[in-house]
Coordinates of C-alpha atoms and ligand atoms in Angstrom, one line a residue:
M1 CA 25.1 57.0 68.7
S2 CA 25.9 53.3 68.3
V3 CA 26.5 51.8 64.9
F4 CA 23.2 49.8 65.3
G5 CA 21.4 53.1 66.1
L6 CA 22.7 54.6 62.9
K7 CA 21.7 51.6 60.9
D8 CA 18.2 51.8 62.3
L9 CA 18.2 55.5 61.5
G10 CA 19.3 54.7 57.9
T11 CA 16.5 52.2 57.5
K12 CA 14.0 54.6 58.9
I13 CA 15.1 57.4 56.6
A14 CA 15.1 55.1 53.6
I15 CA 11.6 53.7 54.3
T16 CA 10.1 57.1 55.0
A17 CA 11.6 58.7 51.9
L18 CA 10.7 55.7 49.7
G19 CA 7.2 55.7 51.1
F20 CA 6.6 59.4 50.6
S21 CA 7.9 59.4 47.1
L22 CA 6.9 56.0 45.7
I23 CA 3.3 55.8 47.0
P24 CA 2.2 59.1 45.2
L25 CA 4.1 58.0 42.1
I26 CA 2.5 54.6 41.9
A27 CA -0.9 56.1 42.7
L28 CA -0.5 58.7 40.0
G29 CA 0.6 56.1 37.5
V30 CA -2.3 53.7 38.3
T31 CA -4.8 56.6 38.2
M32 CA -3.6 58.0 35.0
Y33 CA -3.4 54.5 33.4
S34 CA -6.9 53.5 34.5
M35 CA -8.4 56.9 33.4
F36 CA -6.7 56.7 30.1
S37 CA -7.8 53.1 29.7
S38 CA -11.4 53.7 30.4
T39 CA -11.5 56.8 28.2
Y40 CA -9.8 54.9 25.5
H41 CA -12.1 51.9 25.7
S42 CA -15.2 54.1 25.4
K43 CA -13.6 55.9 22.5
V44 CA -12.9 52.7 20.7
Q45 CA -16.4 51.5 21.4
A46 CA -17.9 54.8 20.1
N47 CA -15.7 54.4 17.0
I48 CA -17.0 50.9 16.3
A49 CA -20.6 52.1 16.9
T50 CA -20.2 54.9 14.4
L51 CA -18.7 52.6 11.9
A52 CA -21.5 50.0 12.3
E53 CA -24.1 52.8 11.8
N54 CA -22.4 54.1 8.7
K55 CA -22.1 50.7 7.2
R56 CA -25.6 49.8 8.0
Q57 CA -26.8 52.9 6.1
G58 CA -24.6 51.8 3.1
I59 CA -26.1 48.3 3.0
D60 CA -29.7 49.6 3.5
L61 CA -29.1 52.1 0.7
F62 CA -27.7 49.3 -1.6
L63 CA -30.7 47.1 -1.0
R64 CA -33.2 50.0 -1.5
E65 CA -31.5 50.9 -4.7
Q66 CA -31.6 47.4 -6.1
V67 CA -35.3 47.1 -5.3
S68 CA -36.1 50.5 -6.9
Q69 CA -34.1 49.7 -9.9
L70 CA -36.1 46.5 -10.4
R71 CA -39.3 48.3 -9.8
T72 CA -38.4 51.0 -12.3
L73 CA -37.6 48.3 -14.8
A74 CA -41.0 46.6 -14.2
Y75 CA -43.0 49.8 -14.7
S76 CA -41.0 51.2 -17.6
H77 CA -41.6 48.1 -19.7
T78 CA -44.8 46.3 -20.8
I79 CA -45.4 42.7 -19.9
E80 CA -45.2 42.0 -23.6
D81 CA -41.7 43.4 -23.8
L82 CA -40.6 41.6 -20.7
S83 CA -42.1 38.3 -21.8
S84 CA -39.7 38.2 -24.8
P85 CA -36.5 36.6 -23.8
E86 CA -34.6 38.7 -26.4
T87 CA -35.9 42.0 -24.9
L88 CA -35.1 40.7 -21.4
E89 CA -31.6 39.8 -22.6
N90 CA -31.2 43.3 -24.0
I91 CA -32.3 44.9 -20.8
L92 CA -29.9 42.8 -18.7
T93 CA -27.0 43.5 -21.0
T94 CA -27.6 47.2 -20.9
M95 CA -27.9 47.2 -17.1
Q96 CA -24.7 45.1 -16.8
L97 CA -22.8 47.7 -18.8
S98 CA -23.0 50.1 -15.8
S99 CA -23.3 47.6 -12.9
K100 CA -22.8 43.9 -12.6
T101 CA -24.9 43.5 -9.5
F102 CA -27.8 41.7 -11.3
I103 CA -26.8 38.3 -12.6
D104 CA -30.1 37.4 -14.2
L105 CA -33.6 38.6 -14.7
G106 CA -36.8 36.5 -15.0
L107 CA -40.5 37.2 -15.4
I108 CA -42.8 34.9 -13.6
N109 CA -46.6 34.6 -14.0
E110 CA -49.3 34.1 -11.3
E111 CA -48.9 30.4 -11.6
G112 CA -45.2 30.5 -10.6
V113 CA -44.0 29.7 -14.1
H114 CA -41.0 31.4 -15.6
V115 CA -42.4 33.1 -18.6
S116 CA -39.1 34.4 -19.8
Y117 CA -35.5 34.3 -18.3
S118 CA -32.2 35.8 -19.2
G119 CA -29.1 34.7 -17.3
P120 CA -26.5 32.0 -17.0
Y121 CA -28.7 29.4 -15.5
N122 CA -31.1 27.1 -17.2
L123 CA -34.2 28.3 -15.3
S124 CA -36.7 29.1 -18.2
Q125 CA -39.2 26.4 -17.3
A126 CA -38.7 26.5 -13.5
N127 CA -41.9 26.5 -11.4
Y128 CA -41.9 28.5 -8.2
K129 CA -45.5 27.9 -7.2
N130 CA -44.5 26.1 -4.0
E131 CA -41.5 28.3 -3.0
T132 CA -41.9 30.4 0.1
W133 CA -40.5 33.5 -1.5
F134 CA -43.1 33.2 -4.3
N135 CA -45.9 33.3 -1.9
Q136 CA -44.4 36.1 0.1
V137 CA -43.8 38.3 -2.9
M138 CA -47.4 37.8 -4.0
V139 CA -48.5 39.1 -0.6
R140 CA -45.9 41.8 0.1
K141 CA -45.3 43.0 -3.5
I142 CA -41.6 43.5 -2.7
Y143 CA -39.3 40.8 -1.6
V144 CA -35.6 40.5 -0.7
S145 CA -34.6 36.9 0.0
D146 CA -32.1 35.4 2.4
V147 CA -29.2 33.7 0.9
F148 CA -30.4 30.2 -0.2
E149 CA -29.4 27.5 -2.6
G150 CA -32.7 27.0 -4.4
F151 CA -32.9 25.2 -7.8
R152 CA -29.3 26.1 -8.6
G153 CA -27.6 24.3 -5.7
F154 CA -25.5 27.4 -5.1
P155 CA -26.0 30.1 -2.5
H156 CA -27.5 33.3 -3.9
M157 CA -30.1 35.9 -3.0
I158 CA -32.9 37.3 -5.0
I159 CA -35.1 40.3 -5.1
A160 CA -38.5 40.4 -6.6
V161 CA -41.2 42.9 -7.3
T162 CA -44.8 42.5 -8.6
K163 CA -46.4 44.3 -11.4
Q164 CA -50.1 44.4 -12.3
E165 CA -51.2 44.6 -15.9
K166 CA -54.5 43.8 -17.5
G167 CA -55.8 42.4 -14.3
R168 CA -53.1 39.9 -13.9
V169 CA -50.1 39.9 -11.5
W170 CA -46.6 39.4 -12.7
I171 CA -43.4 39.0 -10.8
L172 CA -40.0 40.4 -12.0
R173 CA -37.2 38.7 -10.2
A174 CA -33.4 39.3 -10.2
T175 CA -30.5 37.5 -8.7
I176 CA -27.9 39.6 -6.9
D177 CA -24.3 38.7 -7.3
S178 CA -23.4 37.5 -3.9
D179 CA -19.7 38.3 -4.4
I180 CA -20.6 41.9 -5.0
F181 CA -22.8 41.9 -1.9
D182 CA -20.2 40.1 0.2
S183 CA -17.5 42.6 -0.7
L184 CA -19.9 45.5 -0.1
V185 CA -20.3 44.2 3.4
R186 CA -16.8 43.4 3.9
W187 CA -15.5 46.6 2.5
L188 CA -14.3 49.0 5.1
Q189 CA -12.9 46.6 7.6
L190 CA -11.7 48.3 10.6
G191 CA -8.1 47.1 11.0
D192 CA -5.9 44.3 9.9
L193 CA -7.8 41.8 11.9
G194 CA -11.3 43.3 11.7
D195 CA -14.3 41.7 10.1
A196 CA -17.9 42.5 9.0
Y197 CA -20.7 40.2 8.0
L198 CA -24.5 39.7 8.0
V199 CA -26.6 37.1 9.8
N200 CA -30.3 36.5 9.6
R201 CA -32.6 36.1 12.6
A202 CA -31.9 32.3 12.7
G203 CA -28.2 33.0 13.0
E204 CA -27.3 31.9 9.4
L205 CA -24.5 33.8 7.7
Q206 CA -25.7 35.9 4.8
T207 CA -22.3 37.0 3.6
R208 CA -19.0 35.4 3.7
P209 CA -16.9 36.7 6.6
R210 CA -13.3 37.6 5.9
F211 CA -11.9 34.9 8.2
G212 CA -13.9 31.8 7.4
N213 CA -16.3 30.3 9.9
K214 CA -17.6 32.3 12.7
S215 CA -18.5 31.0 16.1
R216 CA -22.2 31.5 16.6
E217 CA -21.5 32.6 20.2
I218 CA -20.0 35.8 19.0
Y219 CA -23.3 37.2 17.6
A220 CA -25.9 35.0 19.2
S221 CA -26.5 37.4 22.1
F222 CA -27.6 40.1 19.6
L223 CA -30.2 37.9 17.9
G224 CA -32.7 37.8 20.8
G225 CA -34.4 41.1 20.5
N226 CA -34.6 44.2 18.4
F227 CA -32.7 47.3 19.4
S228 CA -32.1 50.5 17.6
G229 CA -28.6 51.8 17.0
A230 CA -25.4 49.8 17.5
K231 CA -24.7 47.6 20.5
I232 CA -21.0 46.9 21.4
K233 CA -19.8 43.9 23.4
E234 CA -16.4 42.8 24.4
F235 CA -15.8 39.1 23.7
E236 CA -13.1 36.6 24.4
D237 CA -12.6 34.2 21.5
G238 CA -10.0 31.6 22.3
N239 CA -7.0 33.5 23.4
K240 CA -7.8 36.7 21.7
K241 CA -10.2 39.5 22.8
I242 CA -12.5 41.1 20.4
F243 CA -15.0 44.0 20.3
V244 CA -18.2 43.0 18.6
G245 CA -20.7 45.5 17.3
G246 CA -24.2 44.5 16.2
I247 CA -26.9 46.6 14.4
W248 CA -30.1 45.6 12.6
L249 CA -30.7 46.6 9.0
E250 CA -33.8 48.7 8.2
E251 CA -34.5 47.1 4.8
K252 CA -34.3 43.5 5.9
D253 CA -34.3 41.4 9.1
W254 CA -30.6 41.0 9.0
L255 CA -28.0 41.8 11.7
L256 CA -24.8 43.5 10.7
V257 CA -22.0 42.2 12.8
I258 CA -18.7 44.1 13.1
E259 CA -15.7 42.5 14.8
E260 CA -12.6 44.2 15.8
D261 CA -9.6 42.5 17.3
M262 CA -8.7 44.4 20.4
R263 CA -5.0 43.7 19.9
G264 CA -5.1 45.9 16.9
E265 CA -7.4 48.5 18.3
L266 CA -5.8 48.7 21.7
K267 CA -2.3 48.9 20.4
P268 CA -2.0 52.6 21.4
L269 CA -3.3 51.6 24.8
F270 CA -0.7 48.9 25.2
K271 CA 1.9 51.3 24.0
T272 CA 0.8 53.8 26.7
Q273 CA 0.7 51.0 29.2
A274 CA 4.3 50.0 28.3
A275 CA 5.4 53.7 28.4
T276 CA 3.6 54.2 31.8
W277 CA 5.3 51.1 33.2
G278 CA 8.6 52.2 31.7
V279 CA 8.4 55.8 33.1
M280 CA 7.2 54.4 36.4
G281 CA 9.8 51.7 36.5
S282 CA 12.7 54.1 35.8
G283 CA 11.1 56.6 38.2
V284 CA 11.0 54.0 40.9
A285 CA 14.6 52.9 40.2
I286 CA 15.8 56.5 40.3
I287 CA 14.0 57.2 43.5
I288 CA 15.3 54.0 45.1
I289 CA 18.9 54.6 44.0
G290 CA 18.7 58.3 45.0
T291 CA 17.2 57.5 48.4
L292 CA 19.8 54.8 49.1
M293 CA 22.6 57.2 48.1
I294 CA 21.2 60.0 50.3
T295 CA 20.5 57.7 53.2
R296 CA 24.1 56.4 52.9
M297 CA 25.4 59.9 52.8
I298 CA 23.3 60.9 55.9
V299 CA 24.4 57.9 57.8
S300 CA 28.1 58.2 57.0
Q301 CA 27.9 61.9 57.8
Q302 CA 26.2 61.0 61.1
E303 CA 28.9 58.4 61.8
R304 CA 31.6 61.0 61.2
T305 CA 29.8 63.4 63.4
S306 CA 29.5 60.9 66.2
R307 CA 33.1 59.9 65.9
Q308 CA 34.1 63.5 66.1
Q309 CA 31.8 64.0 69.0
A310 CA 33.4 61.1 70.8
Q311 CA 36.8 62.5 70.2
L312 CA 35.7 66.0 71.3
N313 CA 34.3 64.4 74.5
E314 CA 37.5 62.7 75.2
E315 CA 39.4 65.9 74.7
L316 CA 37.0 67.8 76.9
I317 CA 37.4 65.3 79.7
Q318 CA 41.2 65.5 79.3
S319 CA 41.2 69.3 79.3
S320 CA 38.9 69.4 82.4
K321 CA 41.2 67.0 84.2
M322 CA 44.0 69.4 83.3
A323 CA 42.1 72.4 84.5
A324 CA 41.4 70.7 87.8
L325 CA 45.0 69.7 88.1
G326 CA 46.1 73.2 87.4
K327 CA 44.1 74.6 90.2
L328 CA 45.2 71.9 92.6
A329 CA 48.8 72.2 91.6
A330 CA 48.8 76.0 92.1
G331 CA 47.4 75.6 95.6
V332 CA 49.6 72.7 96.6
A333 CA 52.8 74.3 95.2
H334 CA 52.1 77.5 97.0
E335 CA 51.4 75.7 100.3
V336 CA 54.4 73.4 100.0
N337 CA 56.9 75.9 98.6
N338 CA 57.0 78.1 101.7
P339 CA 57.6 75.2 104.2
L340 CA 60.1 73.8 101.8
A341 CA 62.0 77.1 101.7
V342 CA 62.0 77.1 105.5
I343 CA 63.2 73.5 105.7
R344 CA 65.9 74.3 103.1
E345 CA 67.1 77.3 105.0
K346 CA 67.1 75.4 108.3
A347 CA 69.0 72.5 106.7
G348 CA 71.6 75.1 105.4
W349 CA 71.9 76.5 108.9
M350 CA 72.4 73.0 110.3
R351 CA 75.1 72.3 107.8
D352 CA 76.8 75.6 108.9
L353 CA 76.5 74.3 112.5
L354 CA 78.2 71.0 111.5
E355 CA 81.3 73.0 110.6
E356 CA 81.8 74.0 114.2
E357 CA 84.5 72.3 116.2
D358 CA 82.5 70.9 119.0
V359 CA 79.9 69.4 116.8
K360 CA 82.6 67.8 114.6
A361 CA 83.9 66.2 117.7
S362 CA 80.6 64.7 118.5
P363 CA 80.5 60.9 118.2
N364 CA 77.2 61.3 116.2
F365 CA 78.7 63.8 113.7
Q366 CA 78.5 61.3 110.8
E367 CA 74.8 60.6 111.4
F368 CA 74.0 64.3 111.7
E369 CA 75.8 64.9 108.4
D370 CA 74.0 62.0 106.6
A371 CA 70.6 63.3 108.0
V372 CA 71.3 66.8 106.7
N373 CA 72.4 65.4 103.3
K374 CA 69.1 63.4 103.1
I375 CA 67.0 66.4 104.1
E376 CA 68.7 68.5 101.4
Q377 CA 68.3 65.8 98.8
H378 CA 64.6 65.3 99.5
V379 CA 63.9 69.0 99.8
E380 CA 65.6 69.2 96.4
R381 CA 63.3 66.5 95.0
A382 CA 60.2 68.0 96.5
G383 CA 61.3 71.3 95.2
N384 CA 61.6 69.8 91.7
V385 CA 58.1 68.4 91.8
V386 CA 56.6 71.6 93.1
H387 CA 58.5 73.5 90.4
R388 CA 57.1 71.2 87.7
M389 CA 53.6 71.5 89.1
L390 CA 53.9 75.3 89.3
G391 CA 55.1 75.4 85.7
F392 CA 52.2 73.3 84.7
A393 CA 49.7 75.4 86.6
R394 CA 50.9 78.7 85.2
R395 CA 51.8 77.5 81.8
M396 CA 53.3 80.3 80.0
E397 CA 51.9 81.4 76.7
P398 CA 54.0 79.8 73.9
V399 CA 56.6 82.1 72.4
C400 CA 56.6 81.3 68.7
N401 CA 59.6 81.5 66.3
D402 CA 60.5 80.1 63.0
L403 CA 62.1 76.7 63.6
F404 CA 63.3 73.6 61.8
I405 CA 61.8 70.7 63.7
N406 CA 64.6 68.4 62.7
D407 CA 67.1 70.7 64.4
V408 CA 65.0 70.9 67.6
I409 CA 64.8 67.1 67.8
K410 CA 68.5 66.7 67.2
Q411 CA 69.4 69.2 69.9
T412 CA 67.1 67.5 72.3
A413 CA 68.5 64.1 71.6
A414 CA 72.0 65.5 72.2
F415 CA 71.1 65.9 75.9
L416 CA 70.6 62.2 76.1
D417 CA 73.7 61.0 74.2
N418 CA 75.5 59.6 77.2
E419 CA 72.5 57.9 78.6
V420 CA 71.7 56.3 75.3
K421 CA 75.3 55.0 74.8
F422 CA 75.4 53.8 78.3
R423 CA 72.3 51.7 77.9
N424 CA 73.3 50.5 74.5
I425 CA 70.3 52.0 72.7
E426 CA 70.6 52.8 69.0
M427 CA 69.0 55.9 67.7
V428 CA 67.6 55.4 64.2
W429 CA 67.0 58.7 62.3
K430 CA 64.5 59.0 59.5
L431 CA 64.2 62.8 59.2
A432 CA 62.6 64.2 56.1
P433 CA 65.2 66.6 54.6
D434 CA 63.0 69.3 53.1
L435 CA 60.5 70.0 55.8
P436 CA 58.9 73.5 55.9
T437 CA 59.9 75.7 58.8
I438 CA 57.1 76.0 61.4
Q439 CA 56.2 78.8 63.7
S440 CA 56.2 77.3 67.2
D441 CA 57.7 77.4 70.7
A442 CA 61.1 75.6 70.5
S443 CA 61.6 75.1 74.3
Q444 CA 58.1 73.7 74.8
I445 CA 58.5 71.3 72.0
Q446 CA 61.9 70.3 73.4
Q447 CA 60.2 69.6 76.7
V448 CA 57.7 67.3 75.0
I449 CA 60.3 65.5 73.0
L450 CA 62.6 65.1 75.9
N451 CA 59.8 63.4 77.9
L452 CA 59.0 61.1 75.0
F453 CA 62.7 60.1 74.7
N454 CA 63.0 59.6 78.4
N455 CA 59.8 57.4 78.4
A456 CA 61.2 55.4 75.6
I457 CA 64.6 55.0 77.2
D458 CA 62.9 54.0 80.5
A459 CA 60.7 51.5 78.7
I460 CA 63.6 49.9 76.8
G461 CA 65.9 49.8 79.8
R462 CA 68.8 48.3 78.0
N463 CA 69.6 47.3 74.4
G464 CA 67.0 48.5 71.9
H465 CA 66.2 51.0 69.2
I466 CA 64.5 54.4 69.2
T467 CA 63.3 55.4 65.7
V468 CA 62.6 59.0 65.0
T469 CA 60.7 59.9 61.8
T470 CA 59.6 63.3 60.6
G471 CA 57.5 64.2 57.6
V472 CA 54.3 65.8 56.5
D473 CA 51.1 63.9 57.3
A474 CA 49.2 63.1 54.1
A475 CA 45.7 63.4 55.5
S476 CA 46.0 66.5 57.7
K477 CA 48.9 68.2 55.9
M478 CA 50.5 68.8 59.3
L479 CA 54.1 68.2 60.3
S480 CA 54.5 64.9 61.9
I481 CA 57.1 63.6 64.4
V482 CA 57.0 59.9 65.2
I483 CA 59.0 58.4 68.0
R484 CA 59.0 54.7 68.2
D485 CA 60.7 52.3 70.6
D486 CA 60.9 48.5 70.7
G487 CA 60.4 48.4 74.5
P488 CA 57.8 46.2 76.2
G489 CA 54.7 48.2 75.1
M490 CA 51.7 48.9 77.3
D491 CA 48.6 46.9 78.2
K492 CA 45.1 48.3 77.6
E493 CA 44.7 49.5 81.1
V494 CA 47.9 51.5 81.2
Q495 CA 47.1 52.8 77.7
G496 CA 43.8 54.2 79.0
R497 CA 45.6 56.3 81.7
I498 CA 48.9 57.5 80.5
F499 CA 47.7 61.1 79.9
D500 CA 46.3 61.3 83.4
P501 CA 48.3 63.6 85.7
F502 CA 50.3 61.7 88.2
F503 CA 49.8 58.4 86.5
T504 CA 53.1 56.5 86.5
T505 CA 54.2 52.9 86.6
K506 CA 57.7 54.0 87.7
K507 CA 59.1 53.5 91.1
V508 CA 58.5 56.3 93.7
G509 CA 61.0 58.9 93.1
E510 CA 61.7 57.9 89.5
G511 CA 58.7 59.4 87.8
T512 CA 56.1 62.0 88.7
G513 CA 53.6 60.9 86.1
L514 CA 53.3 64.4 84.9
G515 CA 55.3 64.0 81.7
L516 CA 52.6 63.0 79.3
S517 CA 49.9 65.1 80.7
I518 CA 52.1 68.2 80.4
S519 CA 53.1 67.1 76.9
Y520 CA 49.5 66.8 76.0
S521 CA 48.5 70.2 77.1
I522 CA 51.6 71.8 75.5
I523 CA 50.9 70.2 72.1
S524 CA 47.2 71.2 72.3
K525 CA 48.2 74.8 73.1
L526 CA 50.5 74.8 70.0
G527 CA 47.5 73.7 67.9
G528 CA 48.6 70.2 67.3
S529 CA 47.7 66.8 68.5
I530 CA 49.4 63.8 70.1
R531 CA 48.4 60.1 69.8
F532 CA 50.0 56.8 70.3
E533 CA 49.8 53.1 69.5
S534 CA 51.3 50.4 71.6
E535 CA 51.4 46.7 71.7
V536 CA 52.6 44.5 74.5
G537 CA 55.9 42.9 73.6
K538 CA 56.4 45.0 70.4
G539 CA 56.8 48.5 71.5
T540 CA 55.2 51.9 71.5
E541 CA 54.9 54.7 68.9
F542 CA 54.0 58.3 69.7
T543 CA 52.9 60.6 66.9
I544 CA 52.9 64.4 67.3
L545 CA 51.2 66.5 64.6
L546 CA 52.0 70.2 64.5
P547 CA 50.4 72.9 62.3
V548 CA 52.8 74.2 59.6
K549 CA 51.3 77.7 59.9
H550 CA 51.5 79.6 63.1
H551 CA 48.7 78.6 65.5
E552 CA 46.8 81.8 66.4
Ligands
LIG601 N1 57.4 54.5 75.5 C1 56.7 54.0 76.5 N2 56.7 52.6 76.7 C2 56.0 52.0 77.7 N3 55.3 52.7 78.6 C3 55.3 54.1 78.5 C4 56.0 54.8 77.5 N4 55.8 56.1 77.6 C5 55.0 56.2 78.7 N5 54.7 55.0 79.3 C6 53.9 54.8 80.4 O1 53.2 55.9 80.7 C7 53.4 56.3 82.1 C8 53.2 57.8 82.2 O2 54.2 58.5 81.5 P1 54.6 59.9 81.9 O3 55.6 60.4 81.0 O4 53.3 60.7 81.9 O5 55.1 59.8 83.4 P2 56.4 59.1 83.9 O6 57.3 59.0 82.7 O7 56.0 57.9 84.6 O8 56.9 60.2 84.8 P3 57.7 61.5 84.4 O9 57.5 61.7 83.0 O10 57.1 62.6 85.3 O11 59.1 61.3 84.8 C9 54.7 55.8 82.4 O12 54.9 55.6 83.7 C10 54.7 54.5 81.6 O13 54.1 53.5 82.3
LIG602 MG1 57.8 60.6 81.4

């Protein structure tokens, strides 16, 4: 597979794996978050509704209590008692001992005149005849006012009840401490930023909210109609979001408004959100890193496999060439050997004949002798080729013995001593001293090394160096023999063919082109490998790797 193909494969694997793992993760995260969010929202709303309901009951109860306290007062005392400022004063002081809710008390007659008054304000002669509340209490008998300023120029609220005695109607009136009422309403705020207050039907504030002025918008939408129970709305006020709960009181036409800042209430939700994002983010990161790592692993594994595959293919081609050659060689050798034997025999006979007197006397004797010499010489050469081909065809199984590779190489080089000297070639030895012995076939290895030396000598021609290095190959842990020459090197075309049988660049008669193909098959049989590097103008280096252990 090409490198591009592998890159494509990598991208496809990565995209598929990421798709299959990220989509469900994100879907799960989003679903869980939205489910949690809606559940949480409704829970918060339900909480606020319950709170509003409870608070409303508390305020209603308070108002009811104040009214009934005032009514009890009115009916447990005679008008004569109540008309006396001293008695009224006594009653107020006694009441204030247990609760400071009532600030003052006053008795008013049918004409709206304050008959008696006890309290901090100077209201003893005030006339309420024309006040709305006065007329309302006369009609309804019980009255709880809105907060208003009245004669005092100060916001306050009053409650009033009527009492009939001796055919006349009297009104007992009390002022409620608005601070106490305010704090009653404000008490039980929801959170740090929550608020609670009352507004009347006209939208006027009846208690002081915790955080100053309120924008009417917040509660205006509740004022339109009557509804029972609490209503919750979500509201945006400037840059903050709030929950607003509204509920109408039973005792008075007032709306209790409860505000809760969502930032406070939704903190757990935001925390969950952050945690969800965190878990999802790290999940996504882990998945991406994992996927990329696995993809890279798969791709590089695949690359290795295709490289090995390519190498295997090459080896397969090489060995099939060898097999074909083997068959051919066996046939050719057999067919050529017999006629060669006949020619050799006949040439011998001709030589014998040349010894005879009358032939020697022939004027053509010299030519006959030259011809016979040539025939013998060429039969010899042909015989050699056939011999090599036969040897190649029926390669003998290697005979393995313990051997020191350095010794084998030295012995082989010794054959070539004269040749090397004659051509002024220097042998450079870099043999590792403590190499392990190996189990291999010495004569076959010699054949290979001899061919490599011969090739190097032939390549150099005259004046050069052959460097022989032995050692243990770091990567494969095999024994390595490197033979390097500084000859002319080979171009790419030659490089591609040197292991082909009968490929030679040498003159006819000087090389058969079998040397390297035979070497290749010998080394493969011994369980090793042979490779080379060559550069035109610089030289050539052959490397043989042999297994240290005996090759089974
Ligand atoms: N060290 C080398 N430097 C340059 N070319 C080389 C070298 N070794 C081999 N060759 C090239 O490879 C060819 C094939 O080599 P190979 O040993 O198979 O056959 P040969 O040497 O030509 O013939 P033979 O080995 O049968 O005498 C050579 O003809 C030569 O062109
Ligand atoms: Mg050769």
